[in-house]
Coordinates of N, CA and C in Angstrom, one line a residue:
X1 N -2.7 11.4 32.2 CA -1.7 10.4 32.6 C -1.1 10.8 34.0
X2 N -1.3 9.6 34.8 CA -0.5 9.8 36.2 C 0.9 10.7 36.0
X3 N 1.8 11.3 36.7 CA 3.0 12.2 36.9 C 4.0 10.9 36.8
X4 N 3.7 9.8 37.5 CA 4.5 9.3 37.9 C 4.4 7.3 37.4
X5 N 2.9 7.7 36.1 CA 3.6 6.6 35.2 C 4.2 7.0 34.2
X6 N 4.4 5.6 33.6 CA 5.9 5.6 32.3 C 4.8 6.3 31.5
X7 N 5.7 6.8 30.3 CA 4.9 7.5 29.1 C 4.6 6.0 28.4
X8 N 3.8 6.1 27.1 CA 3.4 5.2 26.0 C 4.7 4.7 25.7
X9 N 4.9 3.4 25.1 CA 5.8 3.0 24.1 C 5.3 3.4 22.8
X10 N 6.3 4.5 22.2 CA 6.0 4.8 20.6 C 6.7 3.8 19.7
X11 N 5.6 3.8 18.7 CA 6.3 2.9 17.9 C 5.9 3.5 16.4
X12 N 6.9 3.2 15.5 CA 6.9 3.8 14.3 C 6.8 2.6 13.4
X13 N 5.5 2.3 12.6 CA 5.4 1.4 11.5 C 5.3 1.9 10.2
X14 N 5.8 1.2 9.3 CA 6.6 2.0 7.8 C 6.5 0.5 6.8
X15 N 6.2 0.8 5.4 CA 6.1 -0.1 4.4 C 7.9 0.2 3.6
X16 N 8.6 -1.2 3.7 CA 9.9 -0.3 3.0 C 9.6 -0.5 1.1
X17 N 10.0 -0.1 0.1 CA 10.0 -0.5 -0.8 C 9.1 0.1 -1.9
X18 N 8.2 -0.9 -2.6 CA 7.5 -0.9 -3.4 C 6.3 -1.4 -2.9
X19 N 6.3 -1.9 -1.7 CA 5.0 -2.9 -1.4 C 3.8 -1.7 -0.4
X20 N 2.4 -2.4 -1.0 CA 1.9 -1.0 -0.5 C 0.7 -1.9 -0.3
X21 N 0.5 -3.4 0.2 CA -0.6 -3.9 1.0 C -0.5 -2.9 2.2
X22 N -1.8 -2.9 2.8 CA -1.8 -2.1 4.2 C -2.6 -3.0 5.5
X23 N -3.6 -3.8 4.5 CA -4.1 -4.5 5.6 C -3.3 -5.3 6.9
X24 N -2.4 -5.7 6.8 CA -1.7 -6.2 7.8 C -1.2 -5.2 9.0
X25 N -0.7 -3.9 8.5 CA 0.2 -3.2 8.8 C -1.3 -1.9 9.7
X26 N -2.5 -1.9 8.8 CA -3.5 -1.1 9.7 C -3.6 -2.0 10.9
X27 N -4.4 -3.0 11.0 CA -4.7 -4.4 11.7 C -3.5 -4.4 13.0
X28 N -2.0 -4.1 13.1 CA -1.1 -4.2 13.5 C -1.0 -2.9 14.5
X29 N -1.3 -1.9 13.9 CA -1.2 -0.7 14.4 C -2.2 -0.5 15.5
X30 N -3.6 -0.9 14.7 CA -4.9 -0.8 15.9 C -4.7 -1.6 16.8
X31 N -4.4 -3.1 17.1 CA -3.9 -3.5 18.0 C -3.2 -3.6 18.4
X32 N -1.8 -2.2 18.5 CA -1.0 -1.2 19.2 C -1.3 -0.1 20.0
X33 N -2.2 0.3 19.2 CA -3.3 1.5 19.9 C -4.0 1.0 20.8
X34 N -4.8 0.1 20.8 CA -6.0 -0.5 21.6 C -5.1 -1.1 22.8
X35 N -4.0 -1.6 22.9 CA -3.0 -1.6 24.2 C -2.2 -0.6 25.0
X36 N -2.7 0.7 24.1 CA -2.1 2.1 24.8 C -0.7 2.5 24.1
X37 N -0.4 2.0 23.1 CA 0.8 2.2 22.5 C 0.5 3.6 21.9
X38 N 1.7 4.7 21.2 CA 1.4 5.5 20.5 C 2.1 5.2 19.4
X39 N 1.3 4.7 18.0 CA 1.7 4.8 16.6 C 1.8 5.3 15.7
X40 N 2.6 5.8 15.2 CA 3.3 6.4 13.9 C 3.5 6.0 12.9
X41 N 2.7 6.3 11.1 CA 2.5 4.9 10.5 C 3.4 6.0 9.8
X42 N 4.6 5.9 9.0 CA 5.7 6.6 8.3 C 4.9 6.4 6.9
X43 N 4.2 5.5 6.4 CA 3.6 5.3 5.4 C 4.4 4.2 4.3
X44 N 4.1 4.1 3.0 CA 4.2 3.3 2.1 C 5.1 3.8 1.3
X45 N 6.3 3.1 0.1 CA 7.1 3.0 -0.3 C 7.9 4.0 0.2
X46 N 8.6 3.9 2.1 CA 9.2 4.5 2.5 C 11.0 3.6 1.8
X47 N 11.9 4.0 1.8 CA 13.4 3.9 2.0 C 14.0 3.3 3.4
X48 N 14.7 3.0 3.8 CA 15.1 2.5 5.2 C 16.0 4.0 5.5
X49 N 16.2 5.0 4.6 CA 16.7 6.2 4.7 C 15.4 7.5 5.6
X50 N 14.8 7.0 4.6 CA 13.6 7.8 5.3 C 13.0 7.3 6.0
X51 N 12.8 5.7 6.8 CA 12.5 5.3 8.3 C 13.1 5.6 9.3
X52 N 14.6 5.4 9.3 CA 15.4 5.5 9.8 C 15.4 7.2 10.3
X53 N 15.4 8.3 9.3 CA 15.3 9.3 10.1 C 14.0 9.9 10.7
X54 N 12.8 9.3 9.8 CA 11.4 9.3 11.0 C 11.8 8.8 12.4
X55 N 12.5 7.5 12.2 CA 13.0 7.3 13.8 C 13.0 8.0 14.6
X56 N 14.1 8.9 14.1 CA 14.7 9.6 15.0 C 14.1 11.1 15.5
X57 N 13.6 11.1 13.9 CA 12.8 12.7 13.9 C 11.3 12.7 15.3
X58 N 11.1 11.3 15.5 CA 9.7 11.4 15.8 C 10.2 10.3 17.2
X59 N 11.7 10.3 17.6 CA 11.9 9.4 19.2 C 10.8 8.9 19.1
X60 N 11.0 7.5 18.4 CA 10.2 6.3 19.0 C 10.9 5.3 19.4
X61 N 10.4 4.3 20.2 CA 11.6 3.5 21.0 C 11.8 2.0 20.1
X62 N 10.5 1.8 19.0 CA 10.3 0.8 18.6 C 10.2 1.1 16.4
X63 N 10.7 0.3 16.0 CA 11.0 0.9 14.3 C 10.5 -1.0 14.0
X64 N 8.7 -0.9 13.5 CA 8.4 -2.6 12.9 C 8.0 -1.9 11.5
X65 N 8.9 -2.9 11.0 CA 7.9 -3.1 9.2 C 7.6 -4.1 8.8
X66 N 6.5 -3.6 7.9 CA 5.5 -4.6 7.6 C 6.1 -5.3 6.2
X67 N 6.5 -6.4 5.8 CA 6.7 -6.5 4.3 C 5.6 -7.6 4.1
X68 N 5.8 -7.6 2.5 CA 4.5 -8.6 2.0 C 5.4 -8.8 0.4
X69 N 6.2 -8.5 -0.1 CA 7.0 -8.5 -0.8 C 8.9 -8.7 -0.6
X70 N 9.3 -9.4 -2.2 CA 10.8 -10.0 -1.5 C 11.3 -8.5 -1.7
X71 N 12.7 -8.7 -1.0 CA 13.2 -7.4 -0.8 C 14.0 -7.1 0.5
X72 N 13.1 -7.7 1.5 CA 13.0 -8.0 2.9 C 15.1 -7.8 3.0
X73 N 15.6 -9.0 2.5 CA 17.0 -9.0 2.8 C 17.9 -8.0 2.5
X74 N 17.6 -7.4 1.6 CA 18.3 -6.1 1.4 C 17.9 -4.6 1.9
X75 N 16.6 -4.8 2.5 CA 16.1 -3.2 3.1 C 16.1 -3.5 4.2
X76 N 16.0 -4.7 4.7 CA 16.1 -4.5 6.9 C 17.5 -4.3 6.7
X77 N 18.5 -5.1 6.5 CA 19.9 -5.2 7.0 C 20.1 -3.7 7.1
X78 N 20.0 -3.0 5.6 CA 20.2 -1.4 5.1 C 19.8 -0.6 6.6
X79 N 18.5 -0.7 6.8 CA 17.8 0.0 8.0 C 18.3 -0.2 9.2
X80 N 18.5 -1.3 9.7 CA 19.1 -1.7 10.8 C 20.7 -0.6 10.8
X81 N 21.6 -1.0 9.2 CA 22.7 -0.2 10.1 C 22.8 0.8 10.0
X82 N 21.7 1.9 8.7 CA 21.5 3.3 9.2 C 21.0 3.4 10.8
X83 N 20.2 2.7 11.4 CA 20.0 3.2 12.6 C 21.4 3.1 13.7
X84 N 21.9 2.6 13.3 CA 23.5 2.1 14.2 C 23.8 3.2 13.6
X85 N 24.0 3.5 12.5 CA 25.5 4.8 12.2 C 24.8 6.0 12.7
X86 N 23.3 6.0 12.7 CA 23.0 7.5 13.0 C 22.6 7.4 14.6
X87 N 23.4 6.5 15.4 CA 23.1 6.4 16.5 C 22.1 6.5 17.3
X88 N 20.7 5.7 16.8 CA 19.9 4.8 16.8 C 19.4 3.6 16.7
X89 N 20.7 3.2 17.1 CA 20.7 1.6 17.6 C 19.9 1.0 18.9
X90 N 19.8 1.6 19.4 CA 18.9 1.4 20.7 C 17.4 1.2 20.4
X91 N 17.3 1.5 19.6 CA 15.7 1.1 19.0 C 15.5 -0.3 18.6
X92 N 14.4 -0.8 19.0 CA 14.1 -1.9 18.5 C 13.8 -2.2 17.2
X93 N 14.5 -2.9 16.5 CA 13.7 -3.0 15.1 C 13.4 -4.8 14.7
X94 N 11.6 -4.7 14.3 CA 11.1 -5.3 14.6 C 10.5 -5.3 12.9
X95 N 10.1 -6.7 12.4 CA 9.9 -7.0 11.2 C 8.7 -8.1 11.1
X96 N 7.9 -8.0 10.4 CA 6.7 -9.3 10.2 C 5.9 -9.1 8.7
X97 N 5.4 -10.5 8.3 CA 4.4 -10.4 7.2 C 5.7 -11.8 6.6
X98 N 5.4 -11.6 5.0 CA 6.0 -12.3 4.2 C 7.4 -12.5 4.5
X99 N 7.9 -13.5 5.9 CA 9.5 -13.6 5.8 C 9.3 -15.1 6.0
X100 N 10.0 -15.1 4.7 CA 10.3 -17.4 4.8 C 11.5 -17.0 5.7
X101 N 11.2 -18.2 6.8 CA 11.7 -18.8 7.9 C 13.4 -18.8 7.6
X102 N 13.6 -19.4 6.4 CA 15.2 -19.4 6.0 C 16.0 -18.6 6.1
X103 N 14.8 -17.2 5.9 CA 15.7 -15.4 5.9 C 16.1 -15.2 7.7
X104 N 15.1 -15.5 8.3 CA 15.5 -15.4 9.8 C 16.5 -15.1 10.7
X105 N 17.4 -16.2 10.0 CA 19.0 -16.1 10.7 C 19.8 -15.0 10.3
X106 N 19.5 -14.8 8.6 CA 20.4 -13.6 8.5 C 19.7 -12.0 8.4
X107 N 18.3 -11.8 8.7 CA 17.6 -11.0 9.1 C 18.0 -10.4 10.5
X108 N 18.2 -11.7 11.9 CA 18.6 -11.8 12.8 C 20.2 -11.0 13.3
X109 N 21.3 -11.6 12.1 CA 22.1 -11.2 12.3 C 22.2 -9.7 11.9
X110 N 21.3 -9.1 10.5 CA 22.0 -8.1 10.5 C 21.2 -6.7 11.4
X111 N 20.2 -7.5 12.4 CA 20.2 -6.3 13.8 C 19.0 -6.0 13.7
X112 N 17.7 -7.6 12.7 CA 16.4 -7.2 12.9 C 16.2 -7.8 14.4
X113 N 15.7 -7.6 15.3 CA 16.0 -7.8 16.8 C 14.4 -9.4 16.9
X114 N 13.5 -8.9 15.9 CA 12.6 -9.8 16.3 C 11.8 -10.0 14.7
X115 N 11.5 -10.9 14.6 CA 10.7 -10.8 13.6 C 9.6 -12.1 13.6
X116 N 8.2 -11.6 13.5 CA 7.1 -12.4 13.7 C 6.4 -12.7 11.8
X117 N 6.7 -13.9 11.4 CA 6.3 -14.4 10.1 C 4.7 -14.4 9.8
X118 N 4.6 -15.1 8.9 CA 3.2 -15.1 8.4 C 2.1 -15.6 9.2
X119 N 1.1 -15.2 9.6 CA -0.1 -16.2 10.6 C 0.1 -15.5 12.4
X120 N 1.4 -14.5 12.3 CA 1.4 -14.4 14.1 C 0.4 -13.9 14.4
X121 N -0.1 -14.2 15.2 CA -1.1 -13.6 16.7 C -1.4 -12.2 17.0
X122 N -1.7 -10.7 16.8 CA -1.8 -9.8 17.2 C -0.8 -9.9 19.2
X123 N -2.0 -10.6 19.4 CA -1.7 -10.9 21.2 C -0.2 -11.1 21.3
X124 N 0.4 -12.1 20.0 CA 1.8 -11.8 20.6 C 2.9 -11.1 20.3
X125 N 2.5 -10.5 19.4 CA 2.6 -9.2 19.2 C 2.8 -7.9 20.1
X126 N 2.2 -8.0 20.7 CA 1.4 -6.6 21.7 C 2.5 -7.4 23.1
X127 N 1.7 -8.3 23.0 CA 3.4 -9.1 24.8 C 4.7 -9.0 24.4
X128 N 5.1 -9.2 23.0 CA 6.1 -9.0 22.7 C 6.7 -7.6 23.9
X129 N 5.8 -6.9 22.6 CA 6.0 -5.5 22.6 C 6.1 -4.8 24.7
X130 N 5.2 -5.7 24.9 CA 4.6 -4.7 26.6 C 5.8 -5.5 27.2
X131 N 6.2 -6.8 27.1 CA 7.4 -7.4 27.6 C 9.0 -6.6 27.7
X132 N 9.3 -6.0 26.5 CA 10.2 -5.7 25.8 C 10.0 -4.4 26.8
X133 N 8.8 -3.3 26.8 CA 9.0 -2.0 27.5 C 8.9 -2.5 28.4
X134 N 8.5 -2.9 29.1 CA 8.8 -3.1 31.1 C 9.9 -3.4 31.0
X135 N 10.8 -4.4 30.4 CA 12.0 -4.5 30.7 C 13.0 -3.2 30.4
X136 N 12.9 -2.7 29.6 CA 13.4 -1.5 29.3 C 13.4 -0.6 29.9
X137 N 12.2 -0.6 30.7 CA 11.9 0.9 31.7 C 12.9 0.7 33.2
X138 N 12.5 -1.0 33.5 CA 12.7 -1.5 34.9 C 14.5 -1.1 34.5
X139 N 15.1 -1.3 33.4 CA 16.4 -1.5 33.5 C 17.1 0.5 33.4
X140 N 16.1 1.0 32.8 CA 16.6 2.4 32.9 C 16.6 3.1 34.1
X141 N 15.8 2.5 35.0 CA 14.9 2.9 36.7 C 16.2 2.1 37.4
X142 N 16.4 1.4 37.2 CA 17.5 0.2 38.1 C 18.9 1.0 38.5
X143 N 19.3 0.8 39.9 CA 20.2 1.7 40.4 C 21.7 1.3 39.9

């Protein structure tokens, strides 16, 4: 790697719960990798306790989970404000798979930053993501 490009965007993907499809969440990953990202899969029936401190354990700048099971409303919210109290709010946390549309707003509010439902795109996915780090970098570079 050039001296004087940005490093990878790391990103840490994690099953919260009981749910342990993976197809979505492998599929997600490799077209993270194949864009130059560096992925960290925290694994299956993680806690938003034990995401949350993989977060941190493993400085990634990005925390997406995969769900496919209900539950969604009570493990992001949880996750999102462990990452606030352990002062890891700065991370993005990013959610997709099984979220009816309805959950959105209050997914939204409690600090999932983005969340891509059933049928998204890889591609938009990945711009999401390369969107989100340019702006991030440009604004930590900015005088």
């Amino acid at each position: 790697m050039n001296a004087f490009a940005p490093r990878p965007l790391r990103v840490l993907l994690a099953k919260l719960g009981m749910d342990t499809h993976t197809v979505g969440v492998t599929v997600i990953a490799h077209a993270l990798r194949e864009a130059g990202m560096e992925v960290i899969f925290a694994g299956l029936k993680q806690t938003p306790e034990m995401v949350a401190n993989a977060a941190i354990q493993e400085d990634v700048d990005v925390v997406g989970i995969s769900t496919l099971s209900a539950g969604h409303t009570r493990t992001l919210p949880r996750l999102a404000a462990l990452l606030r109290e352990m002062g890891a709010g700065d991370k993005l946390l990013l959610a997709g798979g099984v979220i009816p549309e309805e959950d959105v707003p209050f997914l939204t509010a409690a600090g999932v930053q983005k969340i891509f439902t059933m049928g998204s795109d890889t591609r938009d996915i990945v711009a999401y993501l390369q969107a989100w780090w340019s702006e991030k970098l440009a604004s930590e570079t900015a005088p």
